[in-house]
Amino acid sequence: MPAIVGAVSVNSVGTASIFHIGDVYTIAPSANSKTFAGAGSFSTGDGLVINNKISSTNTQDQDFIDQPIAANA
């Protein structure tokens, strides 16, 4: 259903964002990211006690491509 849109101001659009005005059939944004974190990094809650002793995070990626997003649009 067509609509009349007034003035539009876009300050920024992120890498996985979509800016859309008007009719559309399909919207399929795609993005990828990789997060490295050590033991206990994403723990949330009240009164946490985390004992990791010696901890290290392996950030070497031997295959370079984990899940390609090419041609997924």
mmCIF file of N, CA and C in Angstrom:
data_model
loop_
_atom_site.group_PDB
_atom_site.id
_atom_site.type_symbol
_atom_site.label_atom_id
_atom_site.label_comp_id
_atom_site.label_asym_id
_atom_site.label_seq_id
_atom_site.Cartn_x
_atom_site.Cartn_y
_atom_site.Cartn_z
ATOM 1 N N MET A 1 0.850 -1.164 0.000
ATOM 2 C CA MET A 1 0.000 0.000 0.000
ATOM 3 C C MET A 1 0.902 1.236 0.000
ATOM 4 N N PRO A 2 0.844 2.048 -1.034
ATOM 5 C CA PRO A 2 1.697 3.233 -1.123
ATOM 6 C C PRO A 2 1.388 4.241 -0.012
ATOM 7 N N ALA A 3 2.406 4.955 0.370
ATOM 8 C CA ALA A 3 2.256 5.972 1.409
ATOM 9 C C ALA A 3 2.998 7.235 0.976
ATOM 10 N N ILE A 4 2.556 8.362 1.500
ATOM 11 C CA ILE A 4 3.243 9.627 1.271
ATOM 12 C C ILE A 4 4.097 9.900 2.495
ATOM 13 N N VAL A 5 5.383 10.056 2.254
ATOM 14 C CA VAL A 5 6.337 10.237 3.341
ATOM 15 C C VAL A 5 6.890 11.648 3.256
ATOM 16 N N GLY A 6 6.963 12.308 4.398
ATOM 17 C CA GLY A 6 7.528 13.657 4.447
ATOM 18 C C GLY A 6 9.038 13.616 4.464
ATOM 19 N N ALA A 7 9.653 14.619 5.045
ATOM 20 C CA ALA A 7 11.107 14.710 5.110
ATOM 21 C C ALA A 7 11.667 13.583 5.976
ATOM 22 N N VAL A 8 12.775 13.018 5.538
ATOM 23 C CA VAL A 8 13.436 11.929 6.247
ATOM 24 C C VAL A 8 14.885 12.322 6.470
ATOM 25 N N SER A 9 15.364 12.119 7.682
ATOM 26 C CA SER A 9 16.757 12.406 8.008
ATOM 27 C C SER A 9 17.409 11.122 8.512
ATOM 28 N N VAL A 10 18.470 10.692 7.849
ATOM 29 C CA VAL A 10 19.204 9.492 8.254
ATOM 30 C C VAL A 10 20.571 9.933 8.731
ATOM 31 N N ASN A 11 20.854 9.681 10.013
ATOM 32 C CA ASN A 11 22.159 10.049 10.556
ATOM 33 C C ASN A 11 23.223 9.011 10.243
ATOM 34 N N SER A 12 22.873 7.739 10.393
ATOM 35 C CA SER A 12 23.814 6.672 10.052
ATOM 36 C C SER A 12 23.060 5.366 9.874
ATOM 37 N N VAL A 13 23.637 4.489 9.087
ATOM 38 C CA VAL A 13 23.091 3.155 8.876
ATOM 39 C C VAL A 13 24.227 2.179 9.122
ATOM 40 N N GLY A 14 24.027 1.245 10.050
ATOM 41 C CA GLY A 14 25.073 0.285 10.398
ATOM 42 C C GLY A 14 25.277 -0.762 9.316
ATOM 43 N N THR A 15 26.280 -1.606 9.493
ATOM 44 C CA THR A 15 26.629 -2.601 8.478
ATOM 45 C C THR A 15 25.559 -3.670 8.324
ATOM 46 N N ALA A 16 24.813 -3.973 9.374
ATOM 47 C CA ALA A 16 23.764 -4.999 9.294
ATOM 48 C C ALA A 16 22.385 -4.361 9.332
ATOM 49 N N SER A 17 22.285 -3.111 8.939
ATOM 50 C CA SER A 17 21.024 -2.378 9.021
ATOM 51 C C SER A 17 20.358 -2.259 7.660
ATOM 52 N N ILE A 18 19.064 -1.942 7.704
ATOM 53 C CA ILE A 18 18.308 -1.681 6.480
ATOM 54 C C ILE A 18 17.539 -0.387 6.667
ATOM 55 N N PHE A 19 17.618 0.489 5.685
ATOM 56 C CA PHE A 19 16.811 1.698 5.671
ATOM 57 C C PHE A 19 15.811 1.533 4.544
ATOM 58 N N HIS A 20 14.546 1.542 4.868
ATOM 59 C CA HIS A 20 13.524 1.235 3.875
ATOM 60 C C HIS A 20 12.372 2.225 3.954
ATOM 61 N N ILE A 21 11.976 2.756 2.816
ATOM 62 C CA ILE A 21 10.773 3.574 2.711
ATOM 63 C C ILE A 21 10.029 3.093 1.474
ATOM 64 N N GLY A 22 8.770 2.731 1.636
ATOM 65 C CA GLY A 22 7.964 2.308 0.492
ATOM 66 C C GLY A 22 7.640 0.832 0.526
ATOM 67 N N ASP A 23 7.144 0.334 -0.604
ATOM 68 C CA ASP A 23 6.746 -1.061 -0.703
ATOM 69 C C ASP A 23 7.972 -1.965 -0.797
ATOM 70 N N VAL A 24 7.824 -3.184 -0.281
ATOM 71 C CA VAL A 24 8.925 -4.137 -0.314
ATOM 72 C C VAL A 24 8.365 -5.549 -0.349
ATOM 73 N N TYR A 25 9.075 -6.434 -1.028
ATOM 74 C CA TYR A 25 8.669 -7.840 -1.062
ATOM 75 C C TYR A 25 9.447 -8.636 -0.016
ATOM 76 N N THR A 26 10.755 -8.469 0.019
ATOM 77 C CA THR A 26 11.599 -9.213 0.957
ATOM 78 C C THR A 26 12.716 -8.313 1.465
ATOM 79 N N ILE A 27 12.973 -8.392 2.753
ATOM 80 C CA ILE A 27 14.124 -7.723 3.357
ATOM 81 C C ILE A 27 14.945 -8.800 4.049
ATOM 82 N N ALA A 28 16.204 -8.930 3.664
ATOM 83 C CA ALA A 28 17.048 -9.975 4.240
ATOM 84 C C ALA A 28 18.443 -9.430 4.523
ATOM 85 N N PRO A 29 18.634 -8.759 5.646
ATOM 86 C CA PRO A 29 19.979 -8.268 5.964
ATOM 87 C C PRO A 29 20.899 -9.428 6.325
ATOM 88 N N SER A 30 22.162 -9.277 6.068
ATOM 89 C CA SER A 30 23.119 -10.310 6.451
ATOM 90 C C SER A 30 24.377 -9.646 6.988
ATOM 91 N N ALA A 31 24.927 -10.240 8.026
ATOM 92 C CA ALA A 31 26.157 -9.747 8.635
ATOM 93 C C ALA A 31 26.837 -10.901 9.336
ATOM 94 N N ASN A 32 28.108 -10.757 9.596
ATOM 95 C CA ASN A 32 28.818 -11.778 10.353
ATOM 96 C C ASN A 32 29.787 -11.118 11.317
ATOM 97 N N SER A 33 30.099 -11.817 12.361
ATOM 98 C CA SER A 33 31.064 -11.321 13.328
ATOM 99 C C SER A 33 31.642 -12.505 14.087
ATOM 100 N N LYS A 34 32.779 -12.290 14.681
ATOM 101 C CA LYS A 34 33.418 -13.325 15.478
ATOM 102 C C LYS A 34 33.858 -12.687 16.792
ATOM 103 N N THR A 35 33.520 -13.332 17.883
ATOM 104 C CA THR A 35 33.844 -12.799 19.208
ATOM 105 C C THR A 35 34.749 -13.767 19.946
ATOM 106 N N PHE A 36 35.832 -13.253 20.472
ATOM 107 C CA PHE A 36 36.722 -14.040 21.310
ATOM 108 C C PHE A 36 36.597 -13.549 22.739
ATOM 109 N N ALA A 37 36.431 -14.450 23.666
ATOM 110 C CA ALA A 37 36.329 -14.065 25.068
ATOM 111 C C ALA A 37 36.876 -15.189 25.938
ATOM 112 N N GLY A 38 37.481 -14.818 27.039
ATOM 113 C CA GLY A 38 38.041 -15.801 27.950
ATOM 114 C C GLY A 38 36.983 -16.406 28.856
ATOM 115 N N ALA A 39 37.403 -17.308 29.679
ATOM 116 C CA ALA A 39 36.502 -18.004 30.593
ATOM 117 C C ALA A 39 35.839 -17.003 31.542
ATOM 118 N N GLY A 40 34.527 -17.081 31.672
ATOM 119 C CA GLY A 40 33.782 -16.217 32.575
ATOM 120 C C GLY A 40 33.519 -14.827 32.047
ATOM 121 N N SER A 41 33.832 -14.545 30.789
ATOM 122 C CA SER A 41 33.690 -13.194 30.252
ATOM 123 C C SER A 41 32.245 -12.730 30.144
ATOM 124 N N PHE A 42 31.340 -13.614 29.754
ATOM 125 C CA PHE A 42 29.955 -13.221 29.542
ATOM 126 C C PHE A 42 29.051 -13.635 30.693
ATOM 127 N N SER A 43 29.611 -13.898 31.857
ATOM 128 C CA SER A 43 28.815 -14.267 33.018
ATOM 129 C C SER A 43 28.111 -13.033 33.562
ATOM 130 N N THR A 44 26.801 -13.143 33.817
ATOM 131 C CA THR A 44 26.044 -12.034 34.376
ATOM 132 C C THR A 44 25.271 -12.519 35.585
ATOM 133 N N GLY A 45 24.959 -11.617 36.454
ATOM 134 C CA GLY A 45 24.174 -11.981 37.630
ATOM 135 C C GLY A 45 24.649 -11.236 38.851
ATOM 136 N N ASP A 46 23.990 -11.500 39.965
ATOM 137 C CA ASP A 46 24.331 -10.854 41.232
ATOM 138 C C ASP A 46 25.198 -11.786 42.072
ATOM 139 N N GLY A 47 26.266 -11.266 42.635
ATOM 140 C CA GLY A 47 27.102 -12.035 43.555
ATOM 141 C C GLY A 47 27.853 -13.176 42.903
ATOM 142 N N LEU A 48 28.362 -12.974 41.695
ATOM 143 C CA LEU A 48 29.115 -14.031 41.023
ATOM 144 C C LEU A 48 30.486 -14.208 41.644
ATOM 145 N N VAL A 49 30.906 -15.432 41.736
ATOM 146 C CA VAL A 49 32.271 -15.748 42.138
ATOM 147 C C VAL A 49 32.820 -16.666 41.055
ATOM 148 N N ILE A 50 33.803 -16.189 40.319
ATOM 149 C CA ILE A 50 34.372 -16.954 39.214
ATOM 150 C C ILE A 50 35.842 -17.199 39.505
ATOM 151 N N ASN A 51 36.225 -18.453 39.551
ATOM 152 C CA ASN A 51 37.620 -18.833 39.792
ATOM 153 C C ASN A 51 38.133 -19.563 38.555
ATOM 154 N N ASN A 52 38.901 -18.851 37.719
ATOM 155 C CA ASN A 52 39.391 -19.434 36.479
ATOM 156 C C ASN A 52 40.801 -19.968 36.583
ATOM 157 N N LYS A 53 41.493 -19.647 37.641
ATOM 158 C CA LYS A 53 42.906 -20.018 37.790
ATOM 159 C C LYS A 53 43.675 -19.492 36.574
ATOM 160 N N ILE A 54 44.232 -20.370 35.768
ATOM 161 C CA ILE A 54 44.967 -19.949 34.573
ATOM 162 C C ILE A 54 44.057 -20.146 33.371
ATOM 163 N N SER A 55 43.827 -19.079 32.624
ATOM 164 C CA SER A 55 42.914 -19.138 31.489
ATOM 165 C C SER A 55 43.525 -18.414 30.304
ATOM 166 N N SER A 56 43.373 -18.993 29.118
ATOM 167 C CA SER A 56 43.827 -18.324 27.905
ATOM 168 C C SER A 56 42.793 -18.560 26.803
ATOM 169 N N THR A 57 42.708 -17.614 25.876
ATOM 170 C CA THR A 57 41.759 -17.709 24.771
ATOM 171 C C THR A 57 42.536 -17.866 23.474
ATOM 172 N N ASN A 58 42.273 -18.946 22.751
ATOM 173 C CA ASN A 58 42.936 -19.201 21.478
ATOM 174 C C ASN A 58 42.213 -18.412 20.391
ATOM 175 N N THR A 59 42.895 -17.462 19.774
ATOM 176 C CA THR A 59 42.278 -16.625 18.744
ATOM 177 C C THR A 59 42.793 -16.949 17.350
ATOM 178 N N GLN A 60 43.582 -18.002 17.205
ATOM 179 C CA GLN A 60 44.061 -18.367 15.875
ATOM 180 C C GLN A 60 43.000 -19.196 15.165
ATOM 181 N N ASP A 61 42.672 -18.787 13.940
ATOM 182 C CA ASP A 61 41.672 -19.477 13.143
ATOM 183 C C ASP A 61 42.367 -20.109 11.943
ATOM 184 N N GLN A 62 42.434 -21.425 11.919
ATOM 185 C CA GLN A 62 43.177 -22.118 10.868
ATOM 186 C C GLN A 62 42.472 -22.082 9.508
ATOM 187 N N ASP A 63 41.126 -22.112 9.492
ATOM 188 C CA ASP A 63 40.422 -22.201 8.216
ATOM 189 C C ASP A 63 39.999 -20.849 7.658
ATOM 190 N N PHE A 64 40.126 -19.774 8.393
ATOM 191 C CA PHE A 64 39.835 -18.395 7.970
ATOM 192 C C PHE A 64 38.358 -18.132 7.673
ATOM 193 N N ILE A 65 37.601 -19.090 7.165
ATOM 194 C CA ILE A 65 36.194 -18.892 6.818
ATOM 195 C C ILE A 65 35.351 -19.851 7.665
ATOM 196 N N ASP A 66 34.498 -19.304 8.515
ATOM 197 C CA ASP A 66 33.670 -20.147 9.361
ATOM 198 C C ASP A 66 32.310 -20.404 8.734
ATOM 199 N N GLN A 67 31.630 -19.353 8.305
ATOM 200 C CA GLN A 67 30.337 -19.481 7.660
ATOM 201 C C GLN A 67 30.184 -18.317 6.691
ATOM 202 N N PRO A 68 30.449 -18.538 5.418
ATOM 203 C CA PRO A 68 30.375 -17.436 4.462
ATOM 204 C C PRO A 68 28.934 -16.936 4.286
ATOM 205 N N ILE A 69 28.799 -15.624 4.113
ATOM 206 C CA ILE A 69 27.460 -15.051 3.907
ATOM 207 C C ILE A 69 27.279 -14.575 2.474
ATOM 208 N N ALA A 70 28.212 -14.863 1.594
ATOM 209 C CA ALA A 70 28.097 -14.458 0.193
ATOM 210 C C ALA A 70 26.898 -15.170 -0.458
ATOM 211 N N ALA A 71 26.183 -14.471 -1.275
ATOM 212 C CA ALA A 71 25.040 -14.993 -2.034
ATOM 213 C C ALA A 71 23.889 -15.413 -1.139
ATOM 214 N N ASN A 72 23.803 -14.881 0.077
ATOM 215 C CA ASN A 72 22.682 -15.168 0.951
ATOM 216 C C ASN A 72 21.579 -14.137 0.829
ATOM 217 N N ALA A 73 21.778 -13.110 0.034
ATOM 218 C CA ALA A 73 20.781 -12.052 -0.084
ATOM 219 C C ALA A 73 19.595 -12.491 -0.892
#
